[in-house]
Tab-separated table of C-alpha atoms in Angstrom:
chain	number	residue	atom	x	y	z
A	288	MET	CA	-2.301	-1.544	-0.528
A	289	THR	CA	-2.967	1.700	1.304
A	290	VAL	CA	0.166	3.506	2.430
A	291	THR	CA	-0.114	5.991	5.244
A	292	ALA	CA	2.260	8.932	5.463
A	293	THR	CA	4.218	8.852	8.724
A	294	ASN	CA	6.886	10.900	10.389
A	295	THR	CA	9.400	8.159	9.577
A	296	GLU	CA	9.290	8.949	5.866
A	297	SER	CA	9.751	12.415	4.440
A	298	ALA	CA	7.280	14.030	2.076
A	299	ASP	CA	10.004	14.028	-0.606
A	300	ALA	CA	10.562	10.289	-0.205
A	301	ILE	CA	6.839	9.534	-0.366
A	302	PHE	CA	6.436	11.555	-3.568
A	303	ALA	CA	9.514	9.919	-5.123
A	304	ARG	CA	8.018	6.491	-4.393
A	305	HIS	CA	4.837	7.351	-6.283
A	306	ARG	CA	6.284	9.626	-8.972
A	307	ALA	CA	6.246	6.948	-11.679
A	308	ARG	CA	2.526	6.364	-11.091
A	309	VAL	CA	1.822	10.097	-11.254
A	310	PHE	CA	3.793	10.417	-14.500
A	311	GLY	CA	2.073	7.341	-15.937
A	312	MET	CA	-1.356	8.812	-15.339
A	313	ALA	CA	-0.344	12.209	-16.729
A	314	TYR	CA	1.289	10.695	-19.831
A	315	ARG	CA	-1.741	8.523	-20.618
A	316	LEU	CA	-3.975	11.575	-20.349
A	317	THR	CA	-1.887	14.133	-22.254
A	318	GLY	CA	0.091	11.960	-24.683
A	319	THR	CA	3.266	14.053	-24.425
A	320	VAL	CA	6.228	13.887	-22.070
A	321	SER	CA	6.495	17.654	-21.590
A	322	ASP	CA	2.809	18.023	-20.685
A	323	ALA	CA	3.028	15.018	-18.374
A	324	GLU	CA	6.047	16.511	-16.649
A	325	ASP	CA	4.130	19.776	-16.186
A	326	VAL	CA	1.363	17.809	-14.455
A	327	VAL	CA	3.917	15.992	-12.274
A	328	GLN	CA	5.516	19.299	-11.284
A	329	GLU	CA	2.175	20.886	-10.405
A	330	THR	CA	1.203	17.775	-8.434
A	331	TRP	CA	4.474	18.050	-6.522
A	332	LEU	CA	3.831	21.710	-5.717
A	333	ARG	CA	0.396	20.866	-4.321
A	334	TRP	CA	1.797	17.912	-2.392
A	335	ASN	CA	4.498	20.145	-0.943
A	336	LYS	CA	1.828	22.504	0.434
A	337	ALA	CA	-0.415	19.747	1.813
A	338	ASP	CA	-0.541	18.415	5.360
A	339	VAL	CA	1.117	15.136	4.422
A	340	ASP	CA	0.744	13.564	7.875
A	341	ALA	CA	-3.041	13.920	7.574
A	342	ILE	CA	-3.219	12.118	4.213
A	343	VAL	CA	-4.289	8.506	4.725
A	344	SER	CA	-3.302	7.225	1.280
A	345	PRO	CA	-0.609	9.274	-0.502
A	346	GLU	CA	-0.955	7.089	-3.611
A	347	ALA	CA	-4.676	7.796	-3.957
A	348	TRP	CA	-4.211	11.494	-3.135
A	349	LEU	CA	-1.463	11.951	-5.721
A	350	THR	CA	-3.299	9.998	-8.423
A	351	THR	CA	-6.457	12.010	-7.878
A	352	VAL	CA	-4.651	15.355	-7.990
A	353	ALA	CA	-2.722	14.340	-11.102
A	354	SER	CA	-5.973	13.204	-12.737
A	355	ARG	CA	-7.676	16.542	-12.081
A	356	LEU	CA	-4.672	18.454	-13.386
A	357	GLY	CA	-4.430	16.165	-16.425
A	358	LEU	CA	-8.120	16.673	-17.168
A	359	ASP	CA	-7.687	20.457	-17.008
A	360	HIS	CA	-4.689	20.127	-19.310
A	361	LEU	CA	-6.675	18.019	-21.784
A	362	ARG	CA	-9.415	20.631	-21.934
A	363	ARG	CA	-6.866	23.321	-22.756
A	364	LEU	CA	-5.244	21.122	-25.409
A	365	LYS	CA	-8.515	20.262	-27.163
A	366	SER	CA	-8.540	23.224	-29.558
A	367	ARG	CA	-4.840	22.782	-30.329
A	368	ARG	CA	-5.383	19.128	-31.264
A	369	GLU	CA	-8.335	20.057	-33.498
A	370	THR	CA	-6.147	22.349	-35.618
A	371	TYR	CA	-3.134	20.010	-35.728
A	372	VAL	CA	-1.694	19.421	-39.210
A	373	GLY	CA	-2.221	15.784	-40.198
A	374	PRO	CA	-2.740	12.831	-37.840
A	375	TRP	CA	-1.844	13.445	-34.188
A	376	LEU	CA	0.226	10.716	-32.513
A	377	PRO	CA	1.500	10.645	-28.938
A	378	GLU	CA	5.091	11.561	-28.155
A	379	PRO	CA	6.964	8.229	-28.108
A	380	LEU	CA	8.904	6.813	-25.177
A	381	VAL	CA	11.897	4.916	-26.545
A	382	ALA	CA	14.699	2.707	-25.304
A	383	ALA	CA	17.566	1.044	-27.118
A	384	ALA	CA	16.815	-2.572	-27.967
A	385	THR	CA	19.983	-3.782	-26.249
A	386	GLY	CA	21.682	-3.049	-22.971
A	387	GLN	CA	21.271	-3.640	-19.272
A	388	THR	CA	18.122	-1.548	-19.011
A	389	GLN	CA	16.196	-3.692	-21.499
A	390	PRO	CA	12.964	-4.840	-19.800
A	391	THR	CA	12.133	-8.510	-19.417
A	392	PRO	CA	9.450	-9.958	-21.739
A	393	GLU	CA	7.016	-9.836	-18.847
A	394	ASP	CA	7.823	-6.170	-18.203
A	395	THR	CA	7.511	-5.397	-21.894
A	396	LEU	CA	4.121	-7.064	-22.212
A	397	ALA	CA	2.823	-5.234	-19.161
A	398	LEU	CA	4.098	-1.942	-20.492
A	399	SER	CA	2.773	-2.513	-24.006
A	400	ASP	CA	-0.692	-3.248	-22.620
A	401	ASP	CA	-0.496	-0.032	-20.642
A	402	ILE	CA	0.953	2.721	-22.857
A	403	SER	CA	1.264	1.254	-26.340
A	404	MET	CA	1.015	3.665	-29.236
A	405	ALA	CA	-2.137	1.837	-30.329
A	406	LEU	CA	-3.831	2.344	-26.978
A	407	LEU	CA	-2.871	6.008	-26.675
A	408	HIS	CA	-3.982	6.740	-30.231
A	409	MET	CA	-7.275	5.014	-29.522
A	410	LEU	CA	-7.805	7.193	-26.439
A	411	GLU	CA	-7.650	10.278	-28.682
A	412	ARG	CA	-11.165	9.335	-29.804
A	413	LEU	CA	-12.472	10.226	-26.364
A	414	ALA	CA	-13.499	13.603	-24.981
A	415	PRO	CA	-11.404	14.791	-22.005
A	416	GLU	CA	-13.878	13.620	-19.340
A	417	GLU	CA	-14.405	10.286	-21.099
A	418	ARG	CA	-10.672	9.708	-21.353
A	419	THR	CA	-10.084	10.544	-17.696
A	420	ALA	CA	-12.979	8.431	-16.432
A	421	PHE	CA	-12.091	5.485	-18.683
A	422	LEU	CA	-8.433	5.459	-17.623
A	423	LEU	CA	-9.181	5.825	-13.935
A	424	HIS	CA	-11.798	3.075	-14.016
A	425	GLU	CA	-10.034	0.632	-16.346
A	426	ALA	CA	-6.353	1.182	-15.538
A	427	PHE	CA	-6.402	2.526	-11.980
A	428	ASP	CA	-9.418	0.651	-10.552
A	429	TYR	CA	-11.365	3.732	-9.433
A	430	ASP	CA	-14.944	2.879	-8.541
A	431	TYR	CA	-17.867	5.012	-9.673
A	432	GLY	CA	-18.108	6.745	-6.311
A	433	GLU	CA	-14.504	7.907	-6.589
A	434	LEU	CA	-15.094	9.034	-10.184
A	435	ALA	CA	-18.165	10.970	-9.080
A	436	SER	CA	-16.129	12.827	-6.457
A	437	LEU	CA	-13.329	13.637	-8.891
A	438	LEU	CA	-15.519	14.703	-11.830
A	439	GLY	CA	-18.213	16.421	-9.763
A	440	LYS	CA	-20.961	14.247	-11.243
A	441	SER	CA	-23.342	11.591	-9.976
A	442	GLU	CA	-22.350	7.935	-9.926
A	443	ALA	CA	-25.005	7.245	-12.561
A	444	ALA	CA	-23.520	9.918	-14.828
A	445	CYS	CA	-20.038	8.443	-14.370
A	446	ARG	CA	-21.324	4.988	-15.306
A	447	GLN	CA	-22.738	6.498	-18.497
A	448	ILE	CA	-19.450	8.280	-19.266
A	449	VAL	CA	-17.404	5.096	-18.892
A	450	SER	CA	-19.971	3.081	-20.839
A	451	ARG	CA	-19.968	5.648	-23.645
A	452	ALA	CA	-16.161	5.597	-23.719
A	453	ARG	CA	-16.144	1.819	-24.012
A	454	ARG	CA	-18.597	1.948	-26.928
A	455	ARG	CA	-16.582	4.614	-28.752
A	456	ILE	CA	-13.405	2.565	-28.693
A	457	SER	CA	-14.757	-0.985	-28.805
A	458	ASP	CA	-14.370	-1.367	-32.573
A	459	THR	CA	-10.745	-0.214	-32.606
A	460	ARG	CA	-9.376	-1.346	-29.249
A	461	PRO	CA	-5.917	-2.880	-29.792
A	462	ARG	CA	-5.719	-6.631	-29.407
A	463	PHE	CA	-2.500	-7.793	-27.776
A	464	ASN	CA	-2.531	-11.376	-28.978
A	465	THR	CA	1.122	-11.405	-30.078
A	466	SER	CA	4.167	-12.418	-28.050
A	467	VAL	CA	7.094	-10.050	-27.654
A	468	SER	CA	9.285	-12.366	-29.752
A	469	GLU	CA	6.734	-12.465	-32.594
A	470	HIS	CA	6.322	-8.687	-32.469
A	471	ALA	CA	10.110	-8.271	-32.599
A	472	ARG	CA	10.373	-10.766	-35.483
A	473	LEU	CA	7.841	-8.853	-37.574
A	474	ALA	CA	9.471	-5.508	-36.785
A	475	GLU	CA	12.831	-6.941	-37.822
A	476	ALA	CA	11.395	-8.481	-40.995
A	477	PHE	CA	9.741	-5.199	-41.940
A	478	ALA	CA	12.963	-3.246	-41.323
A	479	LEU	CA	14.946	-5.782	-43.375
A	480	ALA	CA	12.489	-5.489	-46.261
A	481	LEU	CA	12.968	-1.719	-46.225
A	482	SER	CA	16.763	-1.810	-46.083
A	483	SER	CA	17.002	-4.512	-48.780
A	484	GLU	CA	14.425	-2.701	-50.958
A	485	ASP	CA	12.251	-5.820	-51.236
A	486	PRO	CA	8.624	-4.760	-51.829
A	487	ASP	CA	7.272	-8.328	-51.804
A	488	ALA	CA	8.855	-9.052	-48.425
A	489	LEU	CA	7.449	-5.811	-47.050
A	490	ILE	CA	3.923	-6.570	-48.245
A	491	ALA	CA	4.190	-10.073	-46.721
A	492	CYS	CA	4.586	-8.466	-43.272
A	493	LEU	CA	1.352	-6.477	-43.618
A	494	LYS	CA	-2.298	-7.337	-43.323
A	495	PRO	CA	-4.033	-6.562	-46.640
A	496	ASP	CA	-6.113	-3.862	-44.924
A	497	ALA	CA	-3.234	-2.397	-42.886
A	498	VAL	CA	-3.250	1.315	-42.064
A	499	LEU	CA	-0.345	3.760	-41.802
A	500	LEU	CA	-0.459	6.991	-39.760
A	501	SER	CA	2.320	9.530	-40.129
A	502	ASP	CA	2.734	12.483	-37.750
A	503	GLY	CA	4.779	15.428	-39.026
A	504	GLY	CA	2.734	18.143	-37.342
A	505	GLY	CA	3.359	20.504	-40.242
A	506	LYS	CA	7.050	20.610	-39.261
A	507	ALA	CA	8.328	17.588	-41.193
A	508	ALA	CA	7.285	15.874	-44.405
A	509	ALA	CA	4.577	13.314	-43.636
A	510	ALA	CA	1.353	11.930	-45.085
A	511	LEU	CA	-1.490	14.285	-44.180
A	512	ASN	CA	-4.061	11.489	-44.264
A	513	PRO	CA	-4.025	7.813	-43.241
A	514	ILE	CA	-2.713	5.424	-45.894
A	515	PHE	CA	-4.776	2.286	-46.391
A	516	SER	CA	-3.803	-1.159	-47.766
A	517	ALA	CA	-0.530	-3.059	-47.832
A	518	ASP	CA	0.213	-2.097	-51.429
A	519	HIS	CA	-0.214	1.643	-50.803
A	520	ILE	CA	1.919	1.449	-47.657
A	521	MET	CA	4.680	-0.310	-49.608
A	522	ARG	CA	4.586	2.397	-52.281
A	523	PHE	CA	4.710	5.091	-49.605
A	524	PHE	CA	7.875	3.714	-47.987
A	525	PHE	CA	9.732	3.131	-51.236
A	526	GLY	CA	8.612	6.546	-52.434
A	527	ILE	CA	10.334	8.051	-49.383
A	528	ALA	CA	13.543	6.184	-50.182
A	529	LYS	CA	13.449	7.415	-53.778
A	530	LYS	CA	12.682	10.994	-52.753
A	531	PHE	CA	15.504	11.292	-50.234
A	532	GLN	CA	17.920	9.320	-52.445
A	533	MET	CA	19.840	8.088	-49.431
A	534	PRO	CA	20.016	4.733	-47.660
A	535	PHE	CA	18.223	4.583	-44.317
A	536	SER	CA	19.523	2.288	-41.594
A	537	PRO	CA	16.827	0.728	-39.376
A	538	LEU	CA	17.870	0.680	-35.709
A	539	PRO	CA	15.940	-1.770	-33.492
A	540	ILE	CA	14.428	-0.025	-30.457
A	541	THR	CA	11.417	-0.300	-28.193
A	542	VAL	CA	8.678	2.284	-28.667
A	543	ASN	CA	6.276	2.571	-25.737
A	544	GLY	CA	7.300	-0.869	-24.586
A	545	GLN	CA	6.900	-2.630	-27.925
A	546	PRO	CA	9.510	-3.611	-30.526
A	547	GLY	CA	9.924	-1.009	-33.274
A	548	PHE	CA	12.765	0.745	-35.034
A	549	ALA	CA	14.278	4.107	-35.831
A	550	LEU	CA	15.083	5.112	-39.403
A	551	THR	CA	18.509	6.749	-39.326
A	552	HIS	CA	21.090	8.107	-41.754
A	553	LYS	CA	24.709	8.679	-40.765
A	554	GLY	CA	23.879	8.793	-37.094
A	555	GLU	CA	20.913	11.156	-37.427
A	556	LEU	CA	17.295	10.282	-36.700
A	557	HIS	CA	14.779	10.565	-39.528
A	558	SER	CA	11.719	8.962	-37.898
A	559	LEU	CA	10.482	6.495	-35.316
A	560	ILE	CA	8.287	3.586	-36.322
A	561	SER	CA	5.945	1.606	-34.100
A	562	MET	CA	3.414	-0.997	-35.109
A	563	ASN	CA	0.421	-2.949	-33.920
A	564	ILE	CA	0.345	-6.682	-34.652
A	565	GLU	CA	-2.794	-8.741	-35.170
A	566	ASP	CA	-2.988	-12.392	-36.163
A	567	GLY	CA	0.659	-12.631	-37.175
A	568	GLN	CA	0.803	-9.556	-39.411
A	569	ILE	CA	1.190	-5.809	-39.005
A	570	SER	CA	-2.202	-4.112	-38.844
A	571	THR	CA	-1.184	-0.513	-38.110
A	572	ILE	CA	2.049	1.434	-38.574
A	573	TYR	CA	2.738	4.641	-36.660
A	574	ILE	CA	5.453	6.958	-37.991
A	575	MET	CA	6.600	9.811	-35.748
A	576	ARG	CA	8.394	12.616	-37.588
A	577	ASN	CA	7.400	15.810	-35.766
A	578	PRO	CA	10.764	17.097	-34.460
A	579	ASP	CA	9.094	18.386	-31.296
A	580	LYS	CA	8.033	14.822	-30.488
A	581	ILE	CA	11.150	12.866	-31.467
A	582	ALA	CA	13.885	15.210	-30.219
A	583	ARG	CA	13.804	13.585	-26.778
A	584	ALA	CA	14.010	10.143	-28.394
A	585	ALA	CA	17.020	11.225	-30.473
A	586	GLU	CA	18.737	12.367	-27.294
A	587	THR	CA	17.933	9.055	-25.602
A	588	LEU	CA	19.417	7.178	-28.570
A	589	GLY	CA	22.505	9.417	-28.637
A	590	MET	CA	21.965	10.928	-32.077
A	591	GLY	CA	20.923	14.180	-33.727
A	592	LEU	CA	17.868	14.930	-35.850
A	593	MET	CA	18.015	14.992	-39.628
A	594	PRO	CA	17.182	18.446	-41.044
A	595	ASN	CA	13.588	18.571	-42.202
A	596	PRO	CA	12.810	19.497	-45.835
């Protein structure tokens, strides 16, 4: 629905109404909360200078501006991502698994389809223009004419960009064929297997060809390369427990809208764990350890960060 700015609603109120959409676009593009907030702030500054009464659709205007700013941000981040130590994972958005703010199953499914760790990690395969065009076309329903105007290219070129993006991710696109309750059950079973030190139970949760990605960013101990197979993933987790020689307590949480858990010790956060489920088993595990990326989550969960070795 097109919303027209009028004198009956202030510019501040209009922006506040669409802020979540602006942040959602920026977060999908940049993969970090701080970068997304920078894009939101810059979008607000431009909105504040615009002739709001002359803008027919504030939602479209704000989304377009945020997309251009996010694309510029992605281009600047490209070299930094290329030199990142180990796998790069997005900064997680977390919520406690209990409480009044817990989303409904319908909300959770919608959110998991939108900003799941699997989807955001998949988007890292795309070049900045591909990522922007793909998101705008697939998630925000921009037509090729609108993409052409935003990217400064022909409609034919934009069709090719979106088509190329689809091809690049088609083999690894996450499949959300699991209910929230099944996802939560597997996350709980995996956490229980860890806390009870039961390797067989842990392996039973995993697909034989499961993959683990661990993001320490060179600032926390983490696997520098993906770990393949259920058996190797089991050995990795129990190797961590043996190395630290301390019991970790799994805390159920939601990570980017999907059930996951935090590994904690005496009220301090060690890591955040998210997972992708396919055909009733865990296909991919994402471990976030970079303190720059989990500090905000620790604050949300009301705990401190464990010192990094």
